[in-house]
Tab-separated table of C-alpha atoms in Angstrom:
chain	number	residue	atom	x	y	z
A	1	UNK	CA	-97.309	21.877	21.377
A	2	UNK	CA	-100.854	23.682	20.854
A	3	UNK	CA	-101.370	26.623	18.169
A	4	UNK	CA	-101.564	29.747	20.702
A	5	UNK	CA	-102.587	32.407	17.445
A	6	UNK	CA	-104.889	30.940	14.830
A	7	UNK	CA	-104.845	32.552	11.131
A	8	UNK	CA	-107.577	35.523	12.330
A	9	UNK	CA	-105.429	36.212	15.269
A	10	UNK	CA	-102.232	36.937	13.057
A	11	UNK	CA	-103.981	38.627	10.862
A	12	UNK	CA	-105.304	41.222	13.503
A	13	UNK	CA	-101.777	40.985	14.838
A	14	UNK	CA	-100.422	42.889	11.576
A	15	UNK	CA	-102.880	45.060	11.367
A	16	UNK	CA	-102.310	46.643	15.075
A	17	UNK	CA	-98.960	46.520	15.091
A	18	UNK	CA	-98.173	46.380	11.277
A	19	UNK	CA	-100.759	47.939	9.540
A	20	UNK	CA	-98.448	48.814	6.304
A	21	UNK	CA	-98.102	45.356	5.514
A	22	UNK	CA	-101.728	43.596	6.494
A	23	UNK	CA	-103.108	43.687	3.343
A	24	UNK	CA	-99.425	42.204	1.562
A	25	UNK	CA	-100.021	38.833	3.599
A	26	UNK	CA	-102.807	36.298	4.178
A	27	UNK	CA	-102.260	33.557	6.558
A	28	UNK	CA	-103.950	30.716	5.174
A	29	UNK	CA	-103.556	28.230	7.743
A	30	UNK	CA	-102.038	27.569	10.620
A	31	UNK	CA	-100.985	24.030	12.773
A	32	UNK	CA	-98.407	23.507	15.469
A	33	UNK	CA	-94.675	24.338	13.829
A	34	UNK	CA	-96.313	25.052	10.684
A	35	UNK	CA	-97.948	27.569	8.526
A	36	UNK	CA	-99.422	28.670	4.713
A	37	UNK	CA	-99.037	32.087	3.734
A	38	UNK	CA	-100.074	33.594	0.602
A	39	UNK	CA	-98.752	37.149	-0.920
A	40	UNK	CA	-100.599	38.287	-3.732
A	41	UNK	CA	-98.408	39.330	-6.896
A	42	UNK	CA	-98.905	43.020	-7.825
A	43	UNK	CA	-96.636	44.998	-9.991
A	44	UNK	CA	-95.048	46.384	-6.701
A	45	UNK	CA	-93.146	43.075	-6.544
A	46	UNK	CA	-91.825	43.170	-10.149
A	47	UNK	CA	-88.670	43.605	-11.215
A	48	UNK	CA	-87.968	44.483	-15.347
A	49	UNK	CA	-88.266	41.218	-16.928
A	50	UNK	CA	-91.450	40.596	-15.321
A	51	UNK	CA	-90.553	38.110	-12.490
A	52	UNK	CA	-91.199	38.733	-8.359
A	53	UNK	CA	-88.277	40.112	-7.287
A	54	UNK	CA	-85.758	38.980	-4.591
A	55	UNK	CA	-86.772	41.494	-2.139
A	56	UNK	CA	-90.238	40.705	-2.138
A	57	UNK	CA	-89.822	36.704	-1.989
A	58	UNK	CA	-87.508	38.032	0.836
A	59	UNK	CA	-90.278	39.560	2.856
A	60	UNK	CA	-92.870	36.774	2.355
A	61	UNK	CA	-90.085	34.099	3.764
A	62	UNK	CA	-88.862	36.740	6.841
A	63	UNK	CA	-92.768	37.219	8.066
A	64	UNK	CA	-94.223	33.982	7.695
A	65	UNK	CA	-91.681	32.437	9.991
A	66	UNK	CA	-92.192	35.720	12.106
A	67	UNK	CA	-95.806	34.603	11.936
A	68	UNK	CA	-95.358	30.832	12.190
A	69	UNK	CA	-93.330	31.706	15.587
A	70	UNK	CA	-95.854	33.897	17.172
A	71	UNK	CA	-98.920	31.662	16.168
A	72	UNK	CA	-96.580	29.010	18.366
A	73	UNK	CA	-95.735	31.549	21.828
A	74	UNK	CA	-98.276	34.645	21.095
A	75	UNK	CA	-98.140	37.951	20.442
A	76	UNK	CA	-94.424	39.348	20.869
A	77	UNK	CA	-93.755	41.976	18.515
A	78	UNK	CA	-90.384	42.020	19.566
A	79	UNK	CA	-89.404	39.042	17.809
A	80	UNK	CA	-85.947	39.536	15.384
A	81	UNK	CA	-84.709	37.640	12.392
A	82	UNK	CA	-81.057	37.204	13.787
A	83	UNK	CA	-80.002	35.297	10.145
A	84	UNK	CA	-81.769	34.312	6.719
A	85	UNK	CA	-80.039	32.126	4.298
A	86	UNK	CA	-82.407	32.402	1.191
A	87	UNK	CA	-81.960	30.193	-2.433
A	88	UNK	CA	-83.911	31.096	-5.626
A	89	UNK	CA	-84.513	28.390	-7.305
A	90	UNK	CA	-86.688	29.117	-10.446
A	91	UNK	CA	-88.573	32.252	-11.718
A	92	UNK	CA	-92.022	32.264	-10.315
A	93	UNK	CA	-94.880	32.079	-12.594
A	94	UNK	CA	-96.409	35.171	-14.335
A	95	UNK	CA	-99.381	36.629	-12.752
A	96	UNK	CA	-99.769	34.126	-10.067
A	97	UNK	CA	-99.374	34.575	-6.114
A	98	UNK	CA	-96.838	33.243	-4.114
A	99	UNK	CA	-97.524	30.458	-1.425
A	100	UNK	CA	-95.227	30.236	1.634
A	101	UNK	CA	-94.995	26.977	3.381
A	102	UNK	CA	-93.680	27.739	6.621
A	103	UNK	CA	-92.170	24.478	9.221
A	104	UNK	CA	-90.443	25.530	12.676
A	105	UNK	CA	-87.616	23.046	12.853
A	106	UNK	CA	-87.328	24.671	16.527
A	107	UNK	CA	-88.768	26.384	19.084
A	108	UNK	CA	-86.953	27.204	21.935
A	109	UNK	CA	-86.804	29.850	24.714
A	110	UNK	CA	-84.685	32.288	23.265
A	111	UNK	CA	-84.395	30.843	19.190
A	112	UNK	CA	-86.579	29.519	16.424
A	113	UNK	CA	-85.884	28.228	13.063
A	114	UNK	CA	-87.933	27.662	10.374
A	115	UNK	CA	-87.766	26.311	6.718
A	116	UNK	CA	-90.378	28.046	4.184
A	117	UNK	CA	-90.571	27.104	0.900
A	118	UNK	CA	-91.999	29.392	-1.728
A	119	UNK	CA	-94.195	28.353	-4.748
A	120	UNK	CA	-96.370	30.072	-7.380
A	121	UNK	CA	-99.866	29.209	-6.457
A	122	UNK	CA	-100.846	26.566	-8.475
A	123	UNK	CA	-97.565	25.334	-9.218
A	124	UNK	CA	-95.798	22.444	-7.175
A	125	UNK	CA	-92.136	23.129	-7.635
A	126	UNK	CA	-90.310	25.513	-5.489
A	127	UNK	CA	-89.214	28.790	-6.774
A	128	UNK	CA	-87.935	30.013	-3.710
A	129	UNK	CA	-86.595	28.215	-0.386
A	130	UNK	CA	-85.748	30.020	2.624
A	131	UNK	CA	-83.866	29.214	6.535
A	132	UNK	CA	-84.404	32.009	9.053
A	133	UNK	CA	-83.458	32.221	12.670
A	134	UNK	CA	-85.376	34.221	14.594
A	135	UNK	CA	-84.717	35.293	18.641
A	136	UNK	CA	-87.013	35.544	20.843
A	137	UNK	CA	-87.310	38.348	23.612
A	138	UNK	CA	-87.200	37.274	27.296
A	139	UNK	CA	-90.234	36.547	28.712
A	140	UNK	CA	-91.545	39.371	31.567
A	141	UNK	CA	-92.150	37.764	34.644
């Protein structure tokens, strides 16, 4: 299966149809089923004791698979997460961005499910690992 949106296409993507959140993600790469995003750490995503909060690794695992989905069928803003099943592993490293590494386990007509695991940048060892289902709108003949 062939990437149909490469990383400057999903990029563009959230800026027309998410603009609040373009600057919150970078796609980093992009190959079939899979995908790198990175979320740079601001105090935004802190919670008191100085570590990313849930909420924000949340959001980085919900829209890379949202992102790892559309790179794979196109543009369809219509896309849902339909579940999320999220563990938190570790705390992430101070100061450092978080890395999503996204894998579609499957791609289907009307689902996709992914696996992303999050890890401070620079760091090997998950702080963060995520299973999302997402459905996908009919297609318009």
């Amino acid at each position: 299966m062939d990437v149909t949106l490469d990383a400057g296409a999903l990029q563009a993507f959230l800026r027309d149809h998410f603009p609040q959140v373009e600057t919150r993600y970078h796609v980093e790469s992009v190959a079939p089923m899979r995908l790198v995003v990175r979320m740079p750490v601001s105090e935004q995503h802190l919670r008191p004791g100085g570590t990313v909060s849930g909420p924000s690794m949340f959001a980085l695992a919900d829209v890379s698979v949202y992102l790892a989905v559309l790179a794979m069928i196109g543009p369809e803003a219509l896309a849902v997460t339909t579940s999320c099943h999220m563990d938190f592993m570790r705390k992430p490293a101070a100061g450092r961005d978080l890395i999503a590494e996204t894998r579609l386990l499957k791609l289907g007509r009307a689902l996709a499910v992914g696996d992303v695991l999050i890890h401070s940048d620079g760091t090997d060892a998950p702080v963060a690992r995520a299973s999302l289902t997402y459905s996908i709108p009919p297609r318009r003949a």
